[in-house]
Coordinates of C-alpha atoms in Angstrom, one line a residue:
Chain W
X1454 CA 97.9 103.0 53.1
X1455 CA 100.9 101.0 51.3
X1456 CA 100.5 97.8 52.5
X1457 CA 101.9 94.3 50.8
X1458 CA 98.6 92.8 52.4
X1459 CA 95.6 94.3 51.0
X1460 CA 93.9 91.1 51.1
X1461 CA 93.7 91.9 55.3
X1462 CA 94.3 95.2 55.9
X1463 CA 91.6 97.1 53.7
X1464 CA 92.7 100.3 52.7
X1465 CA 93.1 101.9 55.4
X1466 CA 92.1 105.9 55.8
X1467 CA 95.0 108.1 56.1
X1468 CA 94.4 109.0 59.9
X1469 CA 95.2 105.0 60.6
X1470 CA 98.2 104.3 62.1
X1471 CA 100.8 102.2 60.6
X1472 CA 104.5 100.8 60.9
X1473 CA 106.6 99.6 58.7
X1474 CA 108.0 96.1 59.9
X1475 CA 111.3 94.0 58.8
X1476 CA 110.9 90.4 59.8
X1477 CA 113.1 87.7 58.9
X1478 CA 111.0 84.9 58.7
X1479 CA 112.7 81.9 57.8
X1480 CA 115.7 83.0 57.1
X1481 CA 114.1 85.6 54.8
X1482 CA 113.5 89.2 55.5
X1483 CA 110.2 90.4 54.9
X1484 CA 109.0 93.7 55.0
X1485 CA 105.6 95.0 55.0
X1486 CA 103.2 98.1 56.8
X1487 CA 101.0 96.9 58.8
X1488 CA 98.4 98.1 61.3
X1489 CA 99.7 97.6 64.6
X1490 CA 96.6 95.7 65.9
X1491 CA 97.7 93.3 63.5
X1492 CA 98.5 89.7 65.2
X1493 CA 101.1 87.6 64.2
X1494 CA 99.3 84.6 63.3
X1495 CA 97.6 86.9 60.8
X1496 CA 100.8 88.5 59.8
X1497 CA 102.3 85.1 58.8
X1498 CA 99.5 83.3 57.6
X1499 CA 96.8 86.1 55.9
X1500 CA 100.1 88.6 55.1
X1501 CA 102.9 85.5 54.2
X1502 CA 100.7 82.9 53.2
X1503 CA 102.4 80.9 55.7
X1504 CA 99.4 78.8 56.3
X1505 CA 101.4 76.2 58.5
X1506 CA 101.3 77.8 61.2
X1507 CA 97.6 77.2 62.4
X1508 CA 94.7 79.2 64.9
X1509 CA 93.2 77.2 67.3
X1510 CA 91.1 78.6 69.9
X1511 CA 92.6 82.3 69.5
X1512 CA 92.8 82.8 73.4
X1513 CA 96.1 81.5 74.2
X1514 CA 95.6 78.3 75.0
X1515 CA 95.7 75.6 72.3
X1516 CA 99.4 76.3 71.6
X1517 CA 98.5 75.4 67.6
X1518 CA 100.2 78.8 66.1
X1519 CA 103.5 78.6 68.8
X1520 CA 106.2 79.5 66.4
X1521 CA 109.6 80.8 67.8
X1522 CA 110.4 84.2 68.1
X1523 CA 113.9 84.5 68.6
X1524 CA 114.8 80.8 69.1
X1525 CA 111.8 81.0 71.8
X1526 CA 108.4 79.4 71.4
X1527 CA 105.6 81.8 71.5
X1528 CA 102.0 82.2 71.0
X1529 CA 101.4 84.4 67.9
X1530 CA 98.1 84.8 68.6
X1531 CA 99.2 86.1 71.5
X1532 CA 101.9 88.6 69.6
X1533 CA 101.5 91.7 67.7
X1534 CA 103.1 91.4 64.6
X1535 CA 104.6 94.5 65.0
X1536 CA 106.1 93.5 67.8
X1537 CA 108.2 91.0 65.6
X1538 CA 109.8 94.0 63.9
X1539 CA 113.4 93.5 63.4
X1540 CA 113.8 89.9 65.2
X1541 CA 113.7 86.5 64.0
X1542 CA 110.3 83.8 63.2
X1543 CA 110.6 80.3 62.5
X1544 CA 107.4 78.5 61.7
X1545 CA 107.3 75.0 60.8
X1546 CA 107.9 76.1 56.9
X1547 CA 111.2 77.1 58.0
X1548 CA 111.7 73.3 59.9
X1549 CA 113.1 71.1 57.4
X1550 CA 116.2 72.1 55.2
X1551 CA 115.2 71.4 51.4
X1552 CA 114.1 67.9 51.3
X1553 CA 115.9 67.1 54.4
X1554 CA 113.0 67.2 57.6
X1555 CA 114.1 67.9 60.7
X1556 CA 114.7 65.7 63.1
X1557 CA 111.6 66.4 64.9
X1558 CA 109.4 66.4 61.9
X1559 CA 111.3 62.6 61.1
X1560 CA 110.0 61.5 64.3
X1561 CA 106.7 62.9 64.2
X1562 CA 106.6 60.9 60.9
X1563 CA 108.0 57.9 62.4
X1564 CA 106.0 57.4 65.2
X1565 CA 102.5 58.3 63.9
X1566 CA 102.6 61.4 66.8
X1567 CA 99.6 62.4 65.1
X1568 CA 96.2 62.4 63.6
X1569 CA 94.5 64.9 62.0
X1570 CA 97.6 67.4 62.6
X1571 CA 96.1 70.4 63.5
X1572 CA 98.1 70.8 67.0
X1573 CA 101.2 69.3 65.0
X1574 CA 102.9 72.6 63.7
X1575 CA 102.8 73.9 67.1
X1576 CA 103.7 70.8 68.9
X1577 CA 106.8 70.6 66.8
X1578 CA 108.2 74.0 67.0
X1579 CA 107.5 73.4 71.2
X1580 CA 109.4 70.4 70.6
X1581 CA 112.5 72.0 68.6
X1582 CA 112.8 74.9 71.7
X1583 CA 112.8 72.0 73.9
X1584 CA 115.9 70.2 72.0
X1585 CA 117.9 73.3 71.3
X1586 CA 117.9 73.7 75.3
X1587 CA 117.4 70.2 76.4
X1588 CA 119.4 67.7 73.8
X1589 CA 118.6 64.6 76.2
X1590 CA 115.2 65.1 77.9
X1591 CA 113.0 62.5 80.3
X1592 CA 109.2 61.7 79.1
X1593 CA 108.7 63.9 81.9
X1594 CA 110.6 66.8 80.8
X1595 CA 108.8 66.5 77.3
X1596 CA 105.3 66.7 79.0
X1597 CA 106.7 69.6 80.6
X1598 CA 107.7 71.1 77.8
X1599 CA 104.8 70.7 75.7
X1600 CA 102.0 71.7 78.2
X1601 CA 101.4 74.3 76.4
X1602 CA 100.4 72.0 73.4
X1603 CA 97.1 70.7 73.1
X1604 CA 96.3 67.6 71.2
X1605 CA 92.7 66.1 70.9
X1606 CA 93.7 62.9 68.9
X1607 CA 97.1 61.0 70.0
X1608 CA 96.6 60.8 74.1
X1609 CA 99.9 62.1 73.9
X1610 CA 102.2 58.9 73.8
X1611 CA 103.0 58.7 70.4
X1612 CA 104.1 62.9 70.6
X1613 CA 106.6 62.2 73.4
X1614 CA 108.3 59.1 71.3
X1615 CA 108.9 60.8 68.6
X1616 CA 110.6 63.5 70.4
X1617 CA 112.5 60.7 72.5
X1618 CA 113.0 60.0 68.6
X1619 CA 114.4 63.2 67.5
X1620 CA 116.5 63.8 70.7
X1621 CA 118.6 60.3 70.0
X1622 CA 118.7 60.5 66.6
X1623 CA 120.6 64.5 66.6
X1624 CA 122.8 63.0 69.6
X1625 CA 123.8 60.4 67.4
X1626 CA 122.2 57.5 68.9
X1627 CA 120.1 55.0 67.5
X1628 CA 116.4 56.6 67.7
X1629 CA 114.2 53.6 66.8
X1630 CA 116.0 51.8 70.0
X1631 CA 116.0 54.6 72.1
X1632 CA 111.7 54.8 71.3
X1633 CA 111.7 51.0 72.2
X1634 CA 113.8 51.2 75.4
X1635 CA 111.2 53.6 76.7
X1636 CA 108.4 50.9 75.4
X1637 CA 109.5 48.5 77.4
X1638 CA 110.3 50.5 80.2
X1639 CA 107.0 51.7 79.8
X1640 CA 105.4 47.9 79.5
X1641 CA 107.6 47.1 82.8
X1642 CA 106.1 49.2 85.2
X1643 CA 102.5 49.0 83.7
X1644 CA 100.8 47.0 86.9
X1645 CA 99.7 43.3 85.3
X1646 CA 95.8 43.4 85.0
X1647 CA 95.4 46.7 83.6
X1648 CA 94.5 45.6 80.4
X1649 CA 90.5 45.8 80.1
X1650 CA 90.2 41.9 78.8
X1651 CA 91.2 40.9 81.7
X1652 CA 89.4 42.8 84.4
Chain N
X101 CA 91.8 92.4 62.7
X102 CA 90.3 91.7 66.2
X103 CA 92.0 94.5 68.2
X104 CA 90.6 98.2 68.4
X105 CA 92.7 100.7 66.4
X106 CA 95.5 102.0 68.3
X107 CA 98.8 103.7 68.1
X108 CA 101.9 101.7 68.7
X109 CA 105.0 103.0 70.3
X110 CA 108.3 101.2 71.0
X111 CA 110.3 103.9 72.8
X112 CA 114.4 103.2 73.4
X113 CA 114.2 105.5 76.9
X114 CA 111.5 105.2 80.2
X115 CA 111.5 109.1 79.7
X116 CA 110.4 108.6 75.9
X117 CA 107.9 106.0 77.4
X118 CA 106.4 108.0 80.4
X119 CA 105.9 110.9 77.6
X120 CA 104.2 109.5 75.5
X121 CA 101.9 108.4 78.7
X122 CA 101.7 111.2 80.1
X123 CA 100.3 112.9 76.9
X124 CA 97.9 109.5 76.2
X125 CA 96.2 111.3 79.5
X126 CA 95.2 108.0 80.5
X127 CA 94.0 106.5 77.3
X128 CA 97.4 104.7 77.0
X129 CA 98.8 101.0 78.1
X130 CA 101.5 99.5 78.7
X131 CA 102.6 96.5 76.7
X132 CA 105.5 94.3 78.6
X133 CA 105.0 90.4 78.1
X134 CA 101.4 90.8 76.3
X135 CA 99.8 87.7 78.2
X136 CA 96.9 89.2 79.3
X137 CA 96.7 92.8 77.8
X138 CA 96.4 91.2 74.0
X139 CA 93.7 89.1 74.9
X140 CA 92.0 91.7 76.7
X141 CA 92.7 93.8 73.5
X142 CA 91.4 91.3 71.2
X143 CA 88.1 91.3 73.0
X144 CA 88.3 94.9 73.5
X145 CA 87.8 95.1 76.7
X146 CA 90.8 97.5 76.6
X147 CA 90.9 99.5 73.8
X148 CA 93.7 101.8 74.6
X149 CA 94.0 104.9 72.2
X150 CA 98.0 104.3 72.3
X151 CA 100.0 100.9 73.2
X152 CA 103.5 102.0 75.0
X153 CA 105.6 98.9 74.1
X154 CA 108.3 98.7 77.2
X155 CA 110.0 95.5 75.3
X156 CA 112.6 97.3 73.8
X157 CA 113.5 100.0 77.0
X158 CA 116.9 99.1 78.3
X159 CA 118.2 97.9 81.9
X160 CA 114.6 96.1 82.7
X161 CA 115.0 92.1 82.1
X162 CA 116.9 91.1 85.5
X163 CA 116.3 89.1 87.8
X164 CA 119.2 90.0 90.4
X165 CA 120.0 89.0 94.1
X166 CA 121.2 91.5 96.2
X167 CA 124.5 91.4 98.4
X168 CA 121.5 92.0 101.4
X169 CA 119.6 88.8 99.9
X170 CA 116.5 91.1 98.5
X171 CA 115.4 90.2 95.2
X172 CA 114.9 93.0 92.5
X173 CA 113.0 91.8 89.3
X174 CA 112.7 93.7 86.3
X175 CA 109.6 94.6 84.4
X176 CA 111.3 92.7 81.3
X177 CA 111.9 89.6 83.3
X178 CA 109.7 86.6 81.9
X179 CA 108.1 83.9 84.2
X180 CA 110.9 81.7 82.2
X181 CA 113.4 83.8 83.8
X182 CA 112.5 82.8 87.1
X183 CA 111.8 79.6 86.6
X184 CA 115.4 79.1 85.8
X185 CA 117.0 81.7 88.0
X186 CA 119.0 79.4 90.2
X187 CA 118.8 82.3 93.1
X188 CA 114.9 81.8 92.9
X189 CA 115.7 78.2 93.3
X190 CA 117.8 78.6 96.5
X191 CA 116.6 81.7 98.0
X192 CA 112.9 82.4 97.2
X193 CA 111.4 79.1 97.7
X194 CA 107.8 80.6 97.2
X195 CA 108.8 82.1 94.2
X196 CA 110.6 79.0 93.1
X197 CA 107.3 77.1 93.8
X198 CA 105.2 79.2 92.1
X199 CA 106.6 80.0 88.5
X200 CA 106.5 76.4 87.2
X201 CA 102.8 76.4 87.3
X202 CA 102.0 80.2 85.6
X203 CA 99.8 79.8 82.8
X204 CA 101.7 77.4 80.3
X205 CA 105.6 77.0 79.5
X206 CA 105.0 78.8 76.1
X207 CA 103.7 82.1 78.0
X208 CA 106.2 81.7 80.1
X209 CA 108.7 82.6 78.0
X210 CA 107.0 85.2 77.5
X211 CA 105.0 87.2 80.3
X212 CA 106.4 88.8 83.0
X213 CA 106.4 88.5 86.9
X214 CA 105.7 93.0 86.8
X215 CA 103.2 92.5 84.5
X216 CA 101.0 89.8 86.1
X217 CA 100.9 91.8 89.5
X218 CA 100.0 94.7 87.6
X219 CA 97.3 93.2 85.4
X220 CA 96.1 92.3 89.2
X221 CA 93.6 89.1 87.7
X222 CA 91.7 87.9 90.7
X223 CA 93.4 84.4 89.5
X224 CA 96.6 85.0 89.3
X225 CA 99.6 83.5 90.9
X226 CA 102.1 86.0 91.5
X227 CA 100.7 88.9 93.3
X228 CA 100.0 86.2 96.1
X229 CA 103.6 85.4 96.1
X230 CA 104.8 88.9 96.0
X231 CA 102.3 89.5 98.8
X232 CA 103.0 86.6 101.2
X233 CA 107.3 87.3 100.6
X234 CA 105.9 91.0 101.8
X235 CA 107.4 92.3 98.1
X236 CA 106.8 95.8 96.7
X237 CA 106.4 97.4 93.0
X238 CA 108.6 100.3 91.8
X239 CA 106.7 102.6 89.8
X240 CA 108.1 105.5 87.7
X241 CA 106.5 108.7 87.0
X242 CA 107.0 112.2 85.6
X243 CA 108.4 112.9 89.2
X244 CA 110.3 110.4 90.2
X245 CA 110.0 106.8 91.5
X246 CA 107.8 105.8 94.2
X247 CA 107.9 101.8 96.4
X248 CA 104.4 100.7 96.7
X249 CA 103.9 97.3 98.7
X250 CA 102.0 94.9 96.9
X251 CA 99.0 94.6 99.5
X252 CA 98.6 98.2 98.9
X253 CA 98.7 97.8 95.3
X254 CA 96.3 95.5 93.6
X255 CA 93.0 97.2 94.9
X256 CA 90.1 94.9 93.2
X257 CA 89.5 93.3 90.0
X258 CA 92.3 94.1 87.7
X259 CA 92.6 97.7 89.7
X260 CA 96.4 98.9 90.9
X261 CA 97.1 102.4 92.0
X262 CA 99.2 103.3 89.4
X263 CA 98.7 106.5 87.7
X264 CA 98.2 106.8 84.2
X265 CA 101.4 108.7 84.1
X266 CA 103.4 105.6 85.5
X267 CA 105.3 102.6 84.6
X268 CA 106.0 99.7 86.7
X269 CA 109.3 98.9 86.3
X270 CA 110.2 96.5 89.1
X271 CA 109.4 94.3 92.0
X272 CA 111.6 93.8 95.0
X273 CA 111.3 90.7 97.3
X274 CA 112.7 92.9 100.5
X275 CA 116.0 91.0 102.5
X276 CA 115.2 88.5 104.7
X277 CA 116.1 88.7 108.3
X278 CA 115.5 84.8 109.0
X279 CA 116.0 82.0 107.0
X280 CA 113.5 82.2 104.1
X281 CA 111.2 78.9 103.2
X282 CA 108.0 78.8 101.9
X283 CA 105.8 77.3 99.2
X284 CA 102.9 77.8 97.0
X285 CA 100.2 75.4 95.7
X286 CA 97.5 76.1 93.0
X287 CA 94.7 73.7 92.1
X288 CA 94.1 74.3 88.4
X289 CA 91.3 72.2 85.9
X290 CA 94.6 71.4 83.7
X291 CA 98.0 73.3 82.7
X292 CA 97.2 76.7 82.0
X293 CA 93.5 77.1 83.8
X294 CA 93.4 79.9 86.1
X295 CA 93.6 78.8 89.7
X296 CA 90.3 77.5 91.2
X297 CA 92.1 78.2 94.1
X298 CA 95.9 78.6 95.6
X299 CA 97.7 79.6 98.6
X300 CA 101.3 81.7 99.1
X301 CA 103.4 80.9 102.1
X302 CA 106.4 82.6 103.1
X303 CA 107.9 82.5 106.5
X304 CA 111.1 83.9 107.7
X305 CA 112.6 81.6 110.6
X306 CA 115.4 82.8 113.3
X307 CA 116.2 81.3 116.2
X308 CA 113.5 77.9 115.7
X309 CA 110.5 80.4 115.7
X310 CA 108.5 82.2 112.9
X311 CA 110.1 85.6 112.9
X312 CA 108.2 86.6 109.8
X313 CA 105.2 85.0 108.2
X314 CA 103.2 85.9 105.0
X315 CA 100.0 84.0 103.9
X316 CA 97.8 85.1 100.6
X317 CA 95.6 83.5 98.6
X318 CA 94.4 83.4 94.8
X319 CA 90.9 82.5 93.2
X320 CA 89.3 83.0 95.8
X321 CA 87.7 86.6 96.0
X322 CA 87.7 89.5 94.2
X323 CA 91.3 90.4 94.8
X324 CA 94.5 88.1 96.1
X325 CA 93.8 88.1 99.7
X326 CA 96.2 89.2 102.4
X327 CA 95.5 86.7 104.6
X328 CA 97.0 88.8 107.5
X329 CA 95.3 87.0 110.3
X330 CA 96.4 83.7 109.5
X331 CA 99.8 84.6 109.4
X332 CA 99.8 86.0 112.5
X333 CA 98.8 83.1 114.8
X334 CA 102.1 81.6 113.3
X335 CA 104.5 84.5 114.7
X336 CA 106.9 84.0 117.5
X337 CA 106.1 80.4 118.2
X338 CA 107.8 77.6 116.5
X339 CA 106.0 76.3 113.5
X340 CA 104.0 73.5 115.6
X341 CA 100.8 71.5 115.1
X342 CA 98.5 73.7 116.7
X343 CA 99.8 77.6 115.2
X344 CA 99.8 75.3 111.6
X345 CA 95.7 74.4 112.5
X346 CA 95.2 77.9 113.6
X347 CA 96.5 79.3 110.6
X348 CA 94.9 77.0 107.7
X349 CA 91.6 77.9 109.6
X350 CA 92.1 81.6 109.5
X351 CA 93.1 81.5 105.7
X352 CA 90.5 79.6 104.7
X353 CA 88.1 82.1 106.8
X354 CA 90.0 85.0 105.2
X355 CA 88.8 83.5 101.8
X356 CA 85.7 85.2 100.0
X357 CA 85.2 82.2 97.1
X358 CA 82.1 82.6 95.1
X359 CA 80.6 79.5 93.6
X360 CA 81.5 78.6 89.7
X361 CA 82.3 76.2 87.3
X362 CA 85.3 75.5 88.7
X363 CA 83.8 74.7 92.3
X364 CA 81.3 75.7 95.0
X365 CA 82.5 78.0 97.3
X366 CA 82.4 75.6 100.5
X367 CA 85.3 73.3 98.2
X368 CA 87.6 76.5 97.3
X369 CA 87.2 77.0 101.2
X370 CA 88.1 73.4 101.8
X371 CA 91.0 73.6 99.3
X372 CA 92.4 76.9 100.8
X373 CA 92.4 74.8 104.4
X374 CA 93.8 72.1 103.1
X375 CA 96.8 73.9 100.9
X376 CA 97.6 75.8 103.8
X377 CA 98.2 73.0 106.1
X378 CA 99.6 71.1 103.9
X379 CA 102.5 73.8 102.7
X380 CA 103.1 74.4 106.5
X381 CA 103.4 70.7 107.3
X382 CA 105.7 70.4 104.5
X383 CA 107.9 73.0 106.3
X384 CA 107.8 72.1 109.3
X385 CA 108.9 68.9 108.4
X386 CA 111.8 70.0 106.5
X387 CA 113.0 72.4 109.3
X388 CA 112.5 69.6 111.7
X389 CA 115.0 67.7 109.0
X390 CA 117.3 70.3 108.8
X391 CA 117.8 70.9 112.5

């Protein structure tokens, strides 16, 4: 078997089965034969060293290795790499241009949208397939949008401002203002008392 | 490597694809949106000798409205699809209702409505929609194509009657007669669960009666239930208080729930009672609105 991941796929026997894939990943075209069984994750992280994108719980529901397939977020535990032959893969290597981040990666950075950032890969590339549809989207349309995106540390809050971050800051808006507005939006229809101290 | 070994195919033509099926002699699959059938691979609890990837076969990723108003929906057309189809939005209000809450938005974009009936999961949401609109599955085969209504197809636990020899390549929502409304609710643990347990209601009005009525239910037996009976106390009457009782009582008598870690049975029966009324309120309010 000629495979550029021997480190995975262990010489195969010669009655294995095995395609040749071209996948441009980042920008860059990568060829390699693989075993079809072979998931994406794998494919990017064991076969690309792409170790950014991470595996969560493996059964499709953590939404930790989304990447975009195409321009559209997808599971790649969930996707045979194979199946990735001749289209495109962003993972969050391929987010920031050089030294310049993203947008969505400034805002993450920003506004402390996370903690131990495991989920954060995956929450940003859910993020970035939001904002290439959606340049100007509610908190609610976030939530939406990353349901699919677990996260065990932030509650959340801090994740949907620095999206509310990103989205002003590629329309051209202030994003540090837009993030407050929706503070004190947020601190105006909180119902007085709430606060534990006081109860 | 968590998957069996299998040979993977990516045919360009359905007669490439149903070859290669054909010859698999039933040790083959059929790869669309991958949702359910990679995680079922990765477990092994398929372990096909050959994986028929449909992705790249032309002419299947619509979702098109008829001049008639029936809906035909392609094997290739993701739950993404329909969640933005603005025809699904004004036409198919079960549908409509429905494909917001499958799985997670990241499947979405990448499952398929054909797919999910055909993997016929006990739990999931779209064979009861496709059975309360009264929809049907195409299926192609060495000899031709043959229309299969949904209740007939999904047969038990991840069973459908397709031969090994056939592809689903569509599902048709038939034209309604009436004006269509409907609506679907699904209690779920959090975004992406499988149901505990959800309800399908779609009901064709003419003339300020229920000319056509379709009730089925998810997550709550072994198969999505046709709950026939319950849809029948609605017909010919207009959609009153008494025929909306009637009918949450016979759905939630229809339901076979099992107790689990998502409920007891007695609270999936509550839930199916309650979602039943509840969507048939809901319409009757709105047609009371509308008239």
């Amino acid at each position: 078997m000629t495979s550029l991941f021997e480190e995975i796929a262990e010489s195969a026997p010669d009655d294995v089965p095995v395609n040749r894939v071209s996948v441009t990943v980042n920008g860059r075209r990568r060829t390699a034969d693989i075993e079809p069984r072979l998931l994406l994750a794998h494919f990017l992280r064991q076969g690309l060293k792409l170790t950014g994108t991470h595996t969560g719980c493996d059964t499709t529901n953590c939404g930790a290795c989304t990447v975009l397939l195409d321009g559209k977020a997808v599971k790649s535990c969930t996707v045979l790499a194979v199946q990735a032959d001749g289209r495109e893969v962003t993972t969050v290597e391929g987010m920031a241009g050089g030294s310049e981040l993203d947008p969505v990666q400034e805002g993450f950075k920003d506004e402390h949208a996370l903690q131990c950032g495991f989920c954060t890969p995956g929450m940003m590339l859910s993020a970035r397939a939001l904002l290439n549809e959606n340049p100007d989207p509610t908190e609610d349309e976030i939530r939406f949008a990353l349901s699919g995106n677990l996260c065990r540390c932030t509650g959340y809050q801090n994740i949907v401002k620095a999206v509310l971050w990103a989205a002003a800051k590629e329309r051209g808006e202030d994003p540090t203002g837009a993030v407050a507005s929706y503070g004190a939006r947020q601190d105006g229809v909180r119902p007085p008392g709430q606060n534990g101290a006081q109860q | 490597m968590y998957p069996g070994r299998f040979r993977y195919v990516s045919p360009r033509s359905i007669e490439d694809a149903l070859a290669v099926l054909s010859d698999a002699e039933g040790e083959g699959k059929v790869l669309a949106g991958g949702q359910s059938l990679i995680p079922l691979l990765k477990l092994r609890f398929a372990s096909p000798s050959v994986l028929v990837d449909i992705n790249n076969l032309p002419g299947l990723d619509h979702v098109r409205m008829e001049r008639d108003g029936s809906f035909r929906i392609g094997a290739l057309a993701r739950h993404a699809m329909l969640e933005r189809s603005p025809d699904i939005l004004r036409h198919q209000p079960t549908a409509a209702a429905a494909a917001p809450l499958i799985a997670d938005p990241i499947v979405r974009n990448r499952g398929t409505l054909v797919g999910s009936v055909c993997h016929a999961d006990p739990q999931g949401d779209w064979a009861a929609v496709m059975i309360a609109a009264g929809g049907s599955v195409v299926a192609q085969g060495p000899e031709g194509s043959r229309t299969i209504a949904v209740r007939d197809f999904v047969t038990g636990p991840f069973q459908n009657v397709l031969g090994y020899d056939e592809i689903a390549v569509e599902a048709i929502i038939p034209a309604p007669t009436g004006t269509v409304v409907g609506g679907f609710l699904k209690l779920e643990r959090r975004v992406g669960d499988f149901a505990t347990a959800g309800a399908a209601v779609s009901l064709e009005l003419a003339g300020g009666r229920v000319a056509r009525a379709g009730i089925a239910l998810t997550g709550v037996g072994s198969a999505t239930i046709d709950a026939a009976d319950a849809a029948g106390a609605l017909l010919n009457r207009p959609l009153g208080a008494e025929s909306i009782d009637r009918a949450a009582t016979l759905a939630a008598e229809a339901a076979q729930p099992k107790s689990d870690h998502r409920g007891s049975a007695d609270y999936k029966r509550h839930v199916v009672h309650t979602f039943v009324r509840r969507i048939l309120a809901g319409l009757a309010e709105q047609t009371e609105r509308a008239a």
